[in-house]
Amino acid sequence: SQQGEEDPQALSIQEGENATMNCSYKTSINNLQWYRQNSGRGLVHLILIRSNEREKHSGRLRVTLDTSKKSSSLLITASRAADTASYFCATDEGSNYQLIWGAGTKLIIKP
Amino acid sequence: DGGITQSPKYLFRKEGQNVTLSCEQNLNHDAMYWYRQDPGQGLRLIYYSQIVNDFQKGDIAEGYSVSREKKESFPLTVTSAQKNPTAFYLCASSIVTGYNEQFFGPGTRLTVL
């Protein structure tokens, strides 16, 4: 099945800087979700944005959705060491209620 | 505390053996899922279940089997027919089937020796 694409594959920044990662998808969607995964652990849901929304905030997280470009971005402001993790997007492009997952962006926050 | 538990955390198997991975949730969710994660890749769906006594194949069901006899439990058996079973296995649940927020367990890392 198709898979979403995220870029960059890896991102290393200094603590306190902002981190931006992107997700692209192929067909029309109703919603897009972002998840975080700490190394060797399960995923944690961060935010869901619907196709009729352009921007959504949750704490230091800001997600945008551009349906004309079939892309979404996740911005983490004022990064902290605890933000070091892999970040995945998932869309409802799949059939039979299957989420389609991106390959993830690995974020490293340097102290 | 509500959540999803998976056991064991690490599992080693000899070639030719079947192994069963446990997944239990106390969130009262109807839908449960099993995913496989390989290094540098996204999640791939193995099986999912919408309600008790019902389950459907995902994209990579070959070599795997599941059961859903109780709402709380969704065990995954990795059979000897699975050619490359070494991977990280994640169980998840959601309130109902659909493109909703999914809650994940901590995962089981299976290594075939």
Short mmCIF file of C-alpha atoms in Angstrom, two decimals:
data_model
loop_
_atom_site.label_atom_id
_atom_site.label_comp_id
_atom_site.label_asym_id
_atom_site.label_seq_id
_atom_site.Cartn_x
_atom_site.Cartn_y
_atom_site.Cartn_z
CA SER A 1 0.00 0.00 0.00
CA GLN A 2 1.11 3.58 -0.42
CA GLN A 3 3.04 5.30 2.27
CA GLY A 4 3.22 8.95 3.17
CA GLU A 5 6.52 10.72 2.86
CA GLU A 6 8.19 12.82 5.48
CA ASP A 7 11.17 15.08 5.23
CA PRO A 8 13.72 15.49 6.40
CA GLN A 9 14.50 11.90 7.37
CA ALA A 10 16.65 13.23 10.19
CA LEU A 11 17.02 16.62 11.83
CA SER A 12 19.53 17.73 14.45
CA ILE A 13 19.17 21.13 16.11
CA GLN A 14 20.28 22.96 19.24
CA GLU A 15 18.04 23.10 22.27
CA GLY A 16 15.87 26.18 22.16
CA GLU A 17 15.66 26.29 18.36
CA ASN A 18 12.50 25.54 16.40
CA ALA A 19 12.11 22.25 14.52
CA THR A 20 10.01 21.85 11.41
CA MET A 21 9.19 18.59 9.70
CA ASN A 22 6.99 17.96 6.71
CA CYS A 23 4.63 15.28 5.51
CA SER A 24 3.29 14.78 1.99
CA TYR A 25 0.53 12.50 0.86
CA LYS A 26 -0.94 11.38 -2.42
CA THR A 27 -4.73 11.51 -2.45
CA SER A 28 -7.50 13.51 -0.81
CA ILE A 29 -7.87 13.11 2.93
CA ASN A 30 -10.36 13.88 5.67
CA ASN A 31 -7.79 14.14 8.42
CA LEU A 32 -4.09 13.87 9.15
CA GLN A 33 -2.50 12.93 12.46
CA TRP A 34 0.96 13.41 13.96
CA TYR A 35 2.51 10.97 16.43
CA ARG A 36 5.75 10.91 18.44
CA GLN A 37 7.82 7.80 19.16
CA ASN A 38 10.63 7.76 21.67
CA SER A 39 13.35 5.25 20.89
CA GLY A 40 12.16 1.68 21.36
CA ARG A 41 8.76 2.73 22.64
CA GLY A 42 5.17 2.94 21.43
CA LEU A 43 3.73 5.91 19.58
CA VAL A 44 1.95 8.78 21.28
CA HIS A 45 -0.72 10.81 19.51
CA LEU A 46 0.10 14.51 19.26
CA ILE A 47 -2.52 16.19 17.15
CA LEU A 48 -5.20 15.58 14.53
CA ILE A 49 -6.03 18.15 11.88
CA ARG A 50 -9.07 17.90 9.64
CA SER A 51 -9.16 18.75 5.95
CA ASN A 52 -11.23 21.88 6.59
CA GLU A 53 -8.65 23.22 9.05
CA ARG A 54 -5.52 25.07 7.98
CA GLU A 55 -3.70 25.35 11.27
CA LYS A 56 -3.90 23.85 14.73
CA HIS A 57 -1.96 24.46 17.94
CA SER A 58 -1.25 22.36 20.98
CA GLY A 59 1.21 23.80 23.48
CA ARG A 60 4.54 24.22 21.65
CA LEU A 61 3.23 22.33 18.63
CA ARG A 62 1.84 23.98 15.53
CA VAL A 63 0.48 21.91 12.66
CA THR A 64 -0.49 23.27 9.28
CA LEU A 65 -2.30 21.54 6.45
CA ASP A 66 -2.26 22.58 2.82
CA THR A 67 -4.68 20.37 0.93
CA SER A 68 -3.84 22.00 -2.40
CA LYS A 69 -0.22 20.87 -2.01
CA LYS A 70 -1.16 17.66 -0.21
CA SER A 71 1.23 18.43 2.58
CA SER A 72 1.38 19.13 6.29
CA SER A 73 4.05 20.51 8.55
CA LEU A 74 4.74 20.07 12.25
CA LEU A 75 6.55 22.89 14.02
CA ILE A 76 7.96 22.41 17.50
CA THR A 77 8.94 25.72 19.06
CA ALA A 78 11.60 26.26 21.72
CA SER A 79 12.80 22.67 21.47
CA ARG A 80 13.87 20.71 24.54
CA ALA A 81 16.03 17.63 24.98
CA ALA A 82 12.86 15.67 25.77
CA ASP A 83 11.60 16.38 22.24
CA THR A 84 14.27 14.00 20.88
CA ALA A 85 12.17 11.33 19.17
CA SER A 86 10.86 10.18 15.81
CA TYR A 87 7.79 11.91 14.48
CA PHE A 88 5.27 10.24 12.16
CA CYS A 89 2.33 11.48 10.18
CA ALA A 90 -0.64 9.27 9.38
CA THR A 91 -3.48 9.95 6.98
CA ASP A 92 -6.83 8.37 6.25
CA GLU A 93 -5.93 7.64 2.63
CA GLY A 94 -6.18 3.91 3.20
CA SER A 95 -9.21 1.78 2.53
CA ASN A 96 -11.07 -0.13 5.21
CA TYR A 97 -10.17 2.42 7.87
CA GLN A 98 -6.46 1.78 7.57
CA LEU A 99 -4.18 4.68 8.42
CA ILE A 100 -1.32 5.29 5.99
CA TRP A 101 1.91 6.05 7.83
CA GLY A 102 4.94 8.04 6.80
CA ALA A 103 8.47 6.72 7.37
CA GLY A 104 9.08 9.32 10.06
CA THR A 105 11.49 12.14 10.84
CA LYS A 106 14.12 11.46 13.47
CA LEU A 107 14.65 14.60 15.56
CA ILE A 108 17.70 15.04 17.77
CA ILE A 109 17.90 17.99 20.14
CA LYS A 110 21.46 18.80 21.16
CA PRO A 111 21.93 20.32 24.63
CA ASP B 1 -4.35 3.61 35.02
CA GLY B 2 -5.93 3.00 31.64
CA GLY B 3 -3.74 1.88 28.82
CA ILE B 4 -2.39 -0.87 26.62
CA THR B 5 0.10 -3.44 27.77
CA GLN B 6 2.21 -5.70 25.62
CA SER B 7 4.30 -8.62 26.74
CA PRO B 8 6.99 -9.64 26.60
CA LYS B 9 9.13 -6.58 25.88
CA TYR B 10 11.81 -8.72 24.22
CA LEU B 11 11.27 -12.12 22.64
CA PHE B 12 13.74 -14.48 21.06
CA ARG B 13 12.63 -17.30 18.83
CA LYS B 14 14.35 -20.08 17.01
CA GLU B 15 13.56 -20.58 13.38
CA GLY B 16 10.57 -22.86 12.87
CA GLN B 17 8.86 -21.94 16.14
CA ASN B 18 5.56 -20.17 16.56
CA VAL B 19 5.40 -17.41 19.15
CA THR B 20 2.49 -15.44 20.57
CA LEU B 21 2.66 -11.77 21.49
CA SER B 22 0.24 -10.52 24.10
CA CYS B 23 -1.78 -7.29 23.89
CA GLU B 24 -4.27 -6.20 26.55
CA GLN B 25 -6.19 -2.94 26.87
CA ASN B 26 -8.43 -1.56 29.61
CA LEU B 27 -9.61 1.48 27.68
CA ASN B 28 -12.90 -0.17 26.70
CA HIS B 29 -12.00 0.35 23.04
CA ASP B 30 -13.77 -1.65 20.38
CA ALA B 31 -11.01 -1.56 17.75
CA MET B 32 -7.56 -3.07 18.08
CA TYR B 33 -4.63 -3.24 15.68
CA TRP B 34 -1.29 -4.97 15.19
CA TYR B 35 1.52 -3.21 13.37
CA ARG B 36 5.01 -4.20 12.35
CA GLN B 37 7.81 -1.63 12.35
CA ASP B 38 11.14 -2.15 10.63
CA PRO B 39 14.10 0.24 10.96
CA GLY B 40 13.63 3.47 9.03
CA GLN B 41 10.12 2.61 7.95
CA GLY B 42 6.63 3.58 8.93
CA LEU B 43 4.13 1.23 10.47
CA ARG B 44 2.61 -1.55 8.41
CA LEU B 45 -0.73 -3.05 9.42
CA ILE B 46 -0.81 -6.79 10.06
CA TYR B 47 -4.36 -7.35 11.35
CA TYR B 48 -7.12 -5.31 12.88
CA SER B 49 -10.29 -6.09 14.77
CA GLN B 50 -13.40 -3.95 14.91
CA ILE B 51 -15.29 -5.96 17.51
CA VAL B 52 -15.02 -9.17 19.47
CA ASN B 53 -14.85 -12.33 17.36
CA ASP B 54 -14.11 -10.33 14.23
CA PHE B 55 -10.81 -9.44 12.56
CA GLN B 56 -9.52 -8.49 9.11
CA LYS B 57 -6.20 -8.83 7.36
CA GLY B 58 -4.03 -5.81 6.85
CA ASP B 59 -1.34 -5.31 4.24
CA ILE B 60 1.12 -7.92 5.56
CA ALA B 61 -0.99 -10.65 7.19
CA GLU B 62 0.84 -13.60 5.64
CA GLY B 63 2.59 -15.68 8.30
CA TYR B 64 0.59 -14.14 11.15
CA SER B 65 -2.63 -15.07 12.94
CA VAL B 66 -4.80 -13.36 15.56
CA SER B 67 -7.83 -13.98 17.74
CA ARG B 68 -10.27 -11.64 19.48
CA GLU B 69 -12.20 -13.69 22.01
CA LYS B 70 -12.40 -10.87 24.54
CA LYS B 71 -12.75 -7.12 24.06
CA GLU B 72 -9.65 -6.51 26.14
CA SER B 73 -7.31 -8.94 24.41
CA PHE B 74 -5.89 -9.24 20.89
CA PRO B 75 -2.97 -11.69 20.80
CA LEU B 76 -0.78 -12.05 17.71
CA THR B 77 0.86 -15.32 16.74
CA VAL B 78 3.92 -15.17 14.52
CA THR B 79 4.06 -18.50 12.75
CA SER B 80 6.97 -20.33 11.19
CA ALA B 81 5.52 -19.36 7.82
CA GLN B 82 6.59 -15.73 8.36
CA LYS B 83 9.85 -15.53 6.42
CA ASN B 84 11.40 -12.52 8.10
CA PRO B 85 9.81 -12.08 11.53
CA THR B 86 12.55 -10.10 13.25
CA ALA B 87 10.94 -6.71 13.88
CA PHE B 88 9.33 -4.41 16.43
CA TYR B 89 5.63 -5.21 16.92
CA LEU B 90 3.17 -2.59 18.11
CA CYS B 91 -0.37 -3.10 19.32
CA ALA B 92 -2.84 -0.22 19.26
CA SER B 93 -6.48 0.46 20.00
CA SER B 94 -9.07 3.10 19.19
CA ILE B 95 -12.56 3.84 20.46
CA VAL B 96 -14.11 2.52 17.27
CA THR B 97 -12.75 1.51 13.92
CA GLY B 98 -12.08 4.47 11.76
CA TYR B 99 -9.48 7.08 11.12
CA ASN B 100 -9.38 8.02 14.78
CA GLU B 101 -6.65 8.61 17.30
CA GLN B 102 -4.92 5.36 18.13
CA PHE B 103 -3.40 4.47 21.50
CA PHE B 104 -0.28 2.35 21.42
CA GLY B 105 1.33 -0.19 23.69
CA PRO B 106 5.08 -0.13 24.43
CA GLY B 107 5.89 -2.74 21.79
CA THR B 108 7.54 -6.15 21.64
CA ARG B 109 10.88 -6.63 19.93
CA LEU B 110 11.05 -10.07 18.34
CA THR B 111 14.37 -11.52 17.27
CA VAL B 112 14.70 -14.78 15.40
CA LEU B 113 17.92 -16.60 16.17
#
